[in-house]
Short mmCIF file of C-alpha atoms and ligand atoms in Angstrom, two decimals:
data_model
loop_
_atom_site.label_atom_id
_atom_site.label_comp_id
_atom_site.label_asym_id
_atom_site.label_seq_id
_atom_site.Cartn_x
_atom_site.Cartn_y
_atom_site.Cartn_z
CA UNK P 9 149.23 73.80 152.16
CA UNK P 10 147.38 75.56 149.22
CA UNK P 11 148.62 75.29 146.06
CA UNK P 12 148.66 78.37 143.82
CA UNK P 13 146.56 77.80 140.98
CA UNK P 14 148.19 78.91 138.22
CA UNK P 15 145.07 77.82 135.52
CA UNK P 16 141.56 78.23 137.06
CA UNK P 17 140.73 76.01 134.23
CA UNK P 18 140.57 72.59 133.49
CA UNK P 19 141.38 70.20 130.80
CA UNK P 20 139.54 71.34 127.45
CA UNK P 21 138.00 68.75 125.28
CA UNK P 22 138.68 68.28 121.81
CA UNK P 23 140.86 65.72 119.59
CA UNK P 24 144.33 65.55 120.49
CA UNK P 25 147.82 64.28 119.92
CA UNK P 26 148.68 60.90 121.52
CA UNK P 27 151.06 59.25 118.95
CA UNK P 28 151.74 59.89 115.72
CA UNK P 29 150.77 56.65 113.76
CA UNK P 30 154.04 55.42 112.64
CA UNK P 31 155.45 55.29 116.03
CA UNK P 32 152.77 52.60 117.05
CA UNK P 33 153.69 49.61 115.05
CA UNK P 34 150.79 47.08 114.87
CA UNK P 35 151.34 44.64 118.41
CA UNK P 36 152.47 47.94 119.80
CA UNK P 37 151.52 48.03 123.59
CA UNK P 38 152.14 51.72 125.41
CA UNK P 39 151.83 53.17 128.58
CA UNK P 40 150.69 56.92 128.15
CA UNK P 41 149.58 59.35 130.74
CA UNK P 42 146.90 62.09 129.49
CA UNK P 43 144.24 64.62 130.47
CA UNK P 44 145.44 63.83 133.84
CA UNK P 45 145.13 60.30 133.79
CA UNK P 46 146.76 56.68 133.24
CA UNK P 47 146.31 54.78 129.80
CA UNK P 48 147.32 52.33 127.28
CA UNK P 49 147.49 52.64 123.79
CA UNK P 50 148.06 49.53 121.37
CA UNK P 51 147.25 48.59 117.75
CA UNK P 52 145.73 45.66 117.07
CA UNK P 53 146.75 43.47 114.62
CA UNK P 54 143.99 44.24 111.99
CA UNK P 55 145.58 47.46 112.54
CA UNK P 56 143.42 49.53 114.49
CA UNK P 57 145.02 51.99 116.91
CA UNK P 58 143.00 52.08 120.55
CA UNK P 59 143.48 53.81 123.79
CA UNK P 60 141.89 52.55 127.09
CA UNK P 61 141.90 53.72 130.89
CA UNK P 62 145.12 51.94 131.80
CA UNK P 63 144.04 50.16 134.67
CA UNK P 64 142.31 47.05 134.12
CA UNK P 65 138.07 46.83 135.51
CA UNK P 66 138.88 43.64 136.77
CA UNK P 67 141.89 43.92 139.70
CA UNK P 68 143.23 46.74 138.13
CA UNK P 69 146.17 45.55 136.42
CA UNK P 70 147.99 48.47 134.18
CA UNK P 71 147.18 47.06 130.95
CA UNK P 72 150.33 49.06 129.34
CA UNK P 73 153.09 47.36 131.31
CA UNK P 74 152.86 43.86 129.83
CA UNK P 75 149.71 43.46 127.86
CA UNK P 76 149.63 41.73 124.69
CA UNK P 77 147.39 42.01 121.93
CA UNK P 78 145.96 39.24 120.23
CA UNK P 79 144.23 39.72 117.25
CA UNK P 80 141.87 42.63 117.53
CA UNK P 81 141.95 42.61 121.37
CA UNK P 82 144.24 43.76 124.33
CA UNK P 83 144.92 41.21 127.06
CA UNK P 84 145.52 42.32 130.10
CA UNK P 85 148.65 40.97 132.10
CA UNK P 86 147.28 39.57 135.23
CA UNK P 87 144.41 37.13 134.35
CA UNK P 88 144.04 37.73 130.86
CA UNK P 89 140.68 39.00 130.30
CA UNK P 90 140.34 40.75 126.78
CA UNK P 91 139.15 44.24 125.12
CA UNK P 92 138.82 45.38 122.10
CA UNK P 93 139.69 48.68 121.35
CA UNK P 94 135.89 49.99 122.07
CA UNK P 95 136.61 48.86 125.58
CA UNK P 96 134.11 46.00 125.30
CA UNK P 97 135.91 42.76 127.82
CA UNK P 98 135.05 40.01 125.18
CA UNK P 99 136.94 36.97 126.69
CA UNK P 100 137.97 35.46 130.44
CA UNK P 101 139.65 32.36 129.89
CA UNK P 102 138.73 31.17 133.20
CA UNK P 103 135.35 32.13 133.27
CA UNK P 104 132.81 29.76 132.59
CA UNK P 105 129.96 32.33 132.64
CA UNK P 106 131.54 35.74 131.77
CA UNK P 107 129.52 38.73 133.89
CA UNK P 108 126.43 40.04 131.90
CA UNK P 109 127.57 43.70 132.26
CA UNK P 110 130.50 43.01 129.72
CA UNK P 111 127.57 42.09 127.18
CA UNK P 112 126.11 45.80 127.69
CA UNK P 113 128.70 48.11 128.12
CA UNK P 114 132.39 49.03 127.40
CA UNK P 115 133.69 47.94 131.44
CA UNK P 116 137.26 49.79 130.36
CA UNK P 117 137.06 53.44 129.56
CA UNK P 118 137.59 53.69 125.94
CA UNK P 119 138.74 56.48 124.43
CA UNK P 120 137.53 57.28 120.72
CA UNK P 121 140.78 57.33 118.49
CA UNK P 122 140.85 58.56 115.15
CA UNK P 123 144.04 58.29 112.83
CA UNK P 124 144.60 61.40 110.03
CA UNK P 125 147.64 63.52 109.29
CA UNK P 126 149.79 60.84 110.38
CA UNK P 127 148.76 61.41 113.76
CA UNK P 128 146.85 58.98 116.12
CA UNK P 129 144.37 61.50 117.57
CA UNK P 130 142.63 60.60 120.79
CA UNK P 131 139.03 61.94 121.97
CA UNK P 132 139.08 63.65 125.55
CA UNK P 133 135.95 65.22 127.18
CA UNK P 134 135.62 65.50 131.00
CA UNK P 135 131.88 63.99 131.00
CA UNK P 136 132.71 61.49 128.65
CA UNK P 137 130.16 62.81 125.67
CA UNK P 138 131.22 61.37 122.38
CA UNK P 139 132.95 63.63 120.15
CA UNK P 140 131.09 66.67 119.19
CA UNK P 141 133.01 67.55 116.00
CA UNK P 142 135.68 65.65 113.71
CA UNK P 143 139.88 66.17 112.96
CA UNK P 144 140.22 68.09 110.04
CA UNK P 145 142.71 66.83 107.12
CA UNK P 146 145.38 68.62 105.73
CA UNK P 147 146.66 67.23 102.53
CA UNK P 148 150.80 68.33 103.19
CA UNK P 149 150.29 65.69 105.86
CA UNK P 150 147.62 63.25 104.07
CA UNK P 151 148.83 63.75 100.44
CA UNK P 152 152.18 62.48 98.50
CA UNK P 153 154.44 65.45 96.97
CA UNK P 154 155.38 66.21 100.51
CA UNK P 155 158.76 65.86 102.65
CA UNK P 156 158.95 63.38 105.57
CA UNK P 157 157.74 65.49 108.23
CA UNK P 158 160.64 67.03 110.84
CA UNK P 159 159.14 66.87 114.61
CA UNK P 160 159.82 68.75 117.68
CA UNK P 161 158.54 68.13 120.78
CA UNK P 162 158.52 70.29 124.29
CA UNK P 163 157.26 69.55 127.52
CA UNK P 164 156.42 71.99 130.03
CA UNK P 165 153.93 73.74 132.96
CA UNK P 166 151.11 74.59 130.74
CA UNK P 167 147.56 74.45 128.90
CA UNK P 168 146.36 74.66 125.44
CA UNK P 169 144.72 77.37 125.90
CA UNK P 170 147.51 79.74 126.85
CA UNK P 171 149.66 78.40 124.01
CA UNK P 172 147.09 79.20 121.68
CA UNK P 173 145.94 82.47 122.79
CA UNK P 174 149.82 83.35 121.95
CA UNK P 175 148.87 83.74 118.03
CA UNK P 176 146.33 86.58 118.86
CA UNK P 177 148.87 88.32 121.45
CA UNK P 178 150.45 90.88 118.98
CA UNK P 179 152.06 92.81 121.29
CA UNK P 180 154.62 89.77 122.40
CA UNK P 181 156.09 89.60 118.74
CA UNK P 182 158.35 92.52 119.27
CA UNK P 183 159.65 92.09 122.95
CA UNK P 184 159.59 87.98 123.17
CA UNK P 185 160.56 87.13 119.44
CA UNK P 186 162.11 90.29 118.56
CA UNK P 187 160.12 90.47 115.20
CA UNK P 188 156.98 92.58 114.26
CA UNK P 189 153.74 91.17 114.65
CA UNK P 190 152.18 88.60 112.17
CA UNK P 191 149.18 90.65 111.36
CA UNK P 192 145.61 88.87 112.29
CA UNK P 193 144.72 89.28 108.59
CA UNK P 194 140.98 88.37 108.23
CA UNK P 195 139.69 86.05 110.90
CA UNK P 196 136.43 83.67 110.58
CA UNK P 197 134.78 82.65 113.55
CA UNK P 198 132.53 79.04 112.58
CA UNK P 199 131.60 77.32 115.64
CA UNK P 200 134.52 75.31 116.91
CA UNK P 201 136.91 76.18 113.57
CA UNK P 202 138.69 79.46 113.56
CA UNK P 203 140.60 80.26 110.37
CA UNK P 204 142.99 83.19 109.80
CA UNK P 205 144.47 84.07 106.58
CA UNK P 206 146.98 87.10 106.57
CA UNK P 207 148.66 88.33 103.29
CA UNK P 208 151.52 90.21 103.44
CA UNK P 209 155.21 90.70 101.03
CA UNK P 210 158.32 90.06 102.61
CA UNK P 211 161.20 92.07 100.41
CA UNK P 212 164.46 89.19 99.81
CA UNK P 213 167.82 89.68 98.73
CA UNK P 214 168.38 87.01 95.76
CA UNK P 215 171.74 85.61 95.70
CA UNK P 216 172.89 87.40 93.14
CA UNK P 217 171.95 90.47 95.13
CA UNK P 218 168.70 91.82 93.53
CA UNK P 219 166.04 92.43 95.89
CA UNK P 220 162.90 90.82 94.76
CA UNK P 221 159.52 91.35 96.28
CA UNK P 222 157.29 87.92 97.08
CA UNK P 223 153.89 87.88 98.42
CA UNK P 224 153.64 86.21 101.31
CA UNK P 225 150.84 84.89 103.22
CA UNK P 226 149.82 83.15 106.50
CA UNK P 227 147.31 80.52 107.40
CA UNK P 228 145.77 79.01 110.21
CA UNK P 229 142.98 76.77 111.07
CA UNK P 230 142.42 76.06 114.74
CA UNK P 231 140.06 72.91 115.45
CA UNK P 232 139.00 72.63 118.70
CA UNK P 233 141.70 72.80 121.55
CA UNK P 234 143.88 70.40 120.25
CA UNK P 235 144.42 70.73 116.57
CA UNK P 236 146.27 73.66 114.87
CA UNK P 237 147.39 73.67 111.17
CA UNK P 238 149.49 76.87 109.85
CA UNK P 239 150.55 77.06 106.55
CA UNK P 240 153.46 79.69 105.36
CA UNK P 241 153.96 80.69 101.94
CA UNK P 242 156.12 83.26 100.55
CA UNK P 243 160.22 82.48 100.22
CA UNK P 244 158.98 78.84 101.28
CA UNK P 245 156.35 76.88 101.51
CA UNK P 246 155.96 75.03 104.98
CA UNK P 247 152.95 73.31 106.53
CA UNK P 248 152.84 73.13 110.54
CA UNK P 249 150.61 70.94 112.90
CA UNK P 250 150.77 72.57 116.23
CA UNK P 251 149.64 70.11 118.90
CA UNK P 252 149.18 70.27 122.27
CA UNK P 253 148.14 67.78 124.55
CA UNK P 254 146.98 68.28 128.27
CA UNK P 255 149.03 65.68 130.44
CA UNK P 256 147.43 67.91 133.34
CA UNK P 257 145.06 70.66 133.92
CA UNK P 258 148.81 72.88 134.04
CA UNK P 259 150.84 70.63 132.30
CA UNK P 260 151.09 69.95 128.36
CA UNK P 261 153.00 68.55 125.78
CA UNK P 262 153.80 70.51 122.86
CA UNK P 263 154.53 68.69 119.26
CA UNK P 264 155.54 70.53 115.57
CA UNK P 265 154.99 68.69 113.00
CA UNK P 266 156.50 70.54 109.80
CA UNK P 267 156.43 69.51 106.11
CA UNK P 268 157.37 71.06 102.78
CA UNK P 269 156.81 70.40 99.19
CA UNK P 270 159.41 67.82 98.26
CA UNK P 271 162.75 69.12 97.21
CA UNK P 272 166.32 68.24 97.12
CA UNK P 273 168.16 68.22 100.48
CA UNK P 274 170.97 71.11 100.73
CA UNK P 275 169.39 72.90 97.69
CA UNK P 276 169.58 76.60 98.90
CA UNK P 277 165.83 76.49 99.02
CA UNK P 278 165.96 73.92 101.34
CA UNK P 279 168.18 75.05 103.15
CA UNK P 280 165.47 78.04 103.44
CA UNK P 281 163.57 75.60 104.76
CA UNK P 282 165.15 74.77 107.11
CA UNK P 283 166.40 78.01 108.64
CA UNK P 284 161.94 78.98 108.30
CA UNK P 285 161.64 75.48 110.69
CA UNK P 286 164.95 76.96 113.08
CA UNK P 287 162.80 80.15 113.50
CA UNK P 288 159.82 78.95 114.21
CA UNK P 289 161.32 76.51 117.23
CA UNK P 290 163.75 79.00 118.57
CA UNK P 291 164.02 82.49 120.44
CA UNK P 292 162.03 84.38 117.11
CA UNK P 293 159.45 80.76 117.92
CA UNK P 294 158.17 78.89 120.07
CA UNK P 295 161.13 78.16 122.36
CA UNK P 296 160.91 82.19 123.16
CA UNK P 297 157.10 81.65 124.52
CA UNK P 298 157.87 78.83 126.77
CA UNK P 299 160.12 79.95 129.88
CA UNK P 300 156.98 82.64 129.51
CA UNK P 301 154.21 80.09 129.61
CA UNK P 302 156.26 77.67 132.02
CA UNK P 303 156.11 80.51 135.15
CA UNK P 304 152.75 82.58 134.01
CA UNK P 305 149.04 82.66 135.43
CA UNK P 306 146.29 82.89 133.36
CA UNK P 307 144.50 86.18 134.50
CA UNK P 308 140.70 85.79 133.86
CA UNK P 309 140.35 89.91 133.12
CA UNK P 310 143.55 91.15 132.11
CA UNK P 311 144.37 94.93 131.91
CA UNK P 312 144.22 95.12 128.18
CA UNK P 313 145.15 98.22 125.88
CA UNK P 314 144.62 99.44 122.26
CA UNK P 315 147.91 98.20 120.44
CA UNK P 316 147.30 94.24 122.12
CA UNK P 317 145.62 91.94 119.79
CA UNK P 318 142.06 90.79 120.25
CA UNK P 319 142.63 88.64 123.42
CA UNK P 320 139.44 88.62 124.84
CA UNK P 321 137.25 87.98 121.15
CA UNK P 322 139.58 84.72 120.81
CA UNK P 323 138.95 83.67 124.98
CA UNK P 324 135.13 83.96 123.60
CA UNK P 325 135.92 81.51 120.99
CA UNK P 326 138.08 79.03 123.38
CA UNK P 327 135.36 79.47 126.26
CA UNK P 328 133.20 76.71 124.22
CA UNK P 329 135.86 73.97 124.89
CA UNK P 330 135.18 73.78 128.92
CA UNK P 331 132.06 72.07 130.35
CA UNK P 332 129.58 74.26 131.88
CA UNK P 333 131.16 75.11 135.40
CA UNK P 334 134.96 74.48 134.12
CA UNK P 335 135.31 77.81 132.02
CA UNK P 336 138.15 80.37 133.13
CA UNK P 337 135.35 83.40 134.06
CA UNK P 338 132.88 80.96 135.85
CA UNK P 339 135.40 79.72 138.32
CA UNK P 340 136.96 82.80 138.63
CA UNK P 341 133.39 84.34 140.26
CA UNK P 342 133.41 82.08 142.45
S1 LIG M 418 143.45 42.62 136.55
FE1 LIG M 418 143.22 42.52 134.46
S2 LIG M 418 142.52 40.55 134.11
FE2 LIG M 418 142.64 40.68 136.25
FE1 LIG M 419 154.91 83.72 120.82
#
């Protein structure tokens, strides 16, 4: 029976989400199940996080149910034999000649991991090419002065590329989150990095009941398909890391990672705080896009009208994220 195809595009590359660090404790052995396919992620115990193709070259073992790292290696559970986190089989304790092949070349898919933000951040790209660009820092997430980040996680029938095409989509802001738009503000294209900054004053009500007026402003960096940093400023200060990560070509997971200048807890400004992070994940956030994403299709040449934001200028951008054949408008000629 055909399927509908909801995405006629596949998995983007780019860096992405796969744990955040402190959740993989050094001897920490995981299954995971990305970019549509099996893996394991570990930490050795010098400390470095890796990610392989779960199932081992060898008989095929899945090296995430029951394999043990030693040292700076994974062993897998069946007969033992040994990778390092480059993918590299450096041991068979049986062997007496080990095969030449594991001298040359990684025999497990390895996955290039990087570890910044607090986030273990795993490499993905279709044809395998090493990565083409690197994770940007953010120092609410890298620096000291900043709360203990407050996560939220989703899960549902989507891409990356529909999530973030959402910021650009002006018109939704009244009729989904029941709030004018955030304006676009001024936009820079560079290569793989877009980065908006929108200015703006938001009129509040003190508690003593003067209105004040405080400048406000809104900024985003998107990296790639996979990394998105917004920072608000205005009543509050909070720092976002948006991250979604293809399990499928039409299923994602969805991660926010908020922080805020360090403050005391049930001060009326953090209290702000946390009604800004309440917004953000409900109806006026993100939980009002996804029964919307979870049931859309992606249409490659939408009907588009003056008063929708500039859809088709960020597709352009996004477009560079496919290989050559896997782009929304190339499939869709076919
Ligand atoms: S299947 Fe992994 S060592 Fe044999
Ligand atoms: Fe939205």
């Amino acid at each position: 029976m055909a399927m509908l195809q909801r995405f006629p595009m596949d998995i983007p590359f780019g860096w992405f989400f796969v744990s955040y660090s402190d959740e993989l404790a050094i001897g920490n052995v995981k299954p995971v199940h990305y970019f549509g396919r099996d893996q394991v992620l570990f930490r050795t115990e010098e400390g470095e996080a890796g990610m392989l193709d779960a199932y081992c070259p060898h008989l095929g073992a899945h090296m995430g149910h029951g394999g043990k790292v030693e040292g700076n290696k994974l062993r897998c559970p069946f007969h033992s034999w040994a990778f390092r986190p480059d993918g590299f089989c450096v041991d068979i304790p049986y062997a007496k000649a080990i095969p030449p092949i594991t001298k040359r070349e990684p025999i497990a898919r390895p996955y290039p991991v990087v570890e910044k933000n607090g986030v273990v951040w795993a490499w993905y790209h279709p044809e395998r090419v090493e990565p083409l660009f690197d994770v940007i820092e953010h120092a609410p997430f890298s620096e000291a002065g900043w709360a203990q980040p407050i996560r939220r996680f989703w899960s549902f029938a989507s891409n990356p590329q529909e999530i973030a095409e959402n910021g650009v989509d002006f018109a939704h802001f009244q009729y989904v989150h029941m709030m004018e738009a955030v304006p676009e503000g001024n936009t820079v294209y560079d290569g793989h990095v877009r980065r908006s900054e929108a200015h703006g004053q938001r009129t509040v009500k003190l508690p003593d009941g003067v209105e004040k007026v405080i400048p406000s402003s809104v900024q985003t960096i998107q990296n790639g398909a996979g990394q998105k940093f917004t920072q608000l400023r205005g009543v509050v200060t909070l720092s976002l890391m948006v991250l979604a990560t293809p399990v499928e070509a039409d299923q994602v997971e969805l991660r926010f990672c908020f922080t805020y200048p360090e403050m005391e807890e049930g001060s009326p400004e953090h209290q702000a705080v946390m009604m800004a992070i309440a917004n953000t994940c409900g109806q006026s956030g993100v939980e009002g896009d996804i029964p919307i994403w979870n049931h859309k299709i992606h249409r490659v040449r939408p009907l588009l009208c003056d008063g929708d934001g500039p859809i088709l200028r960020f597709r352009r951008y996004f477009e560079q994220f496919y290989v050559e054949g896997d782009t929304p408008r190339q499939i869709a000629a076919v």
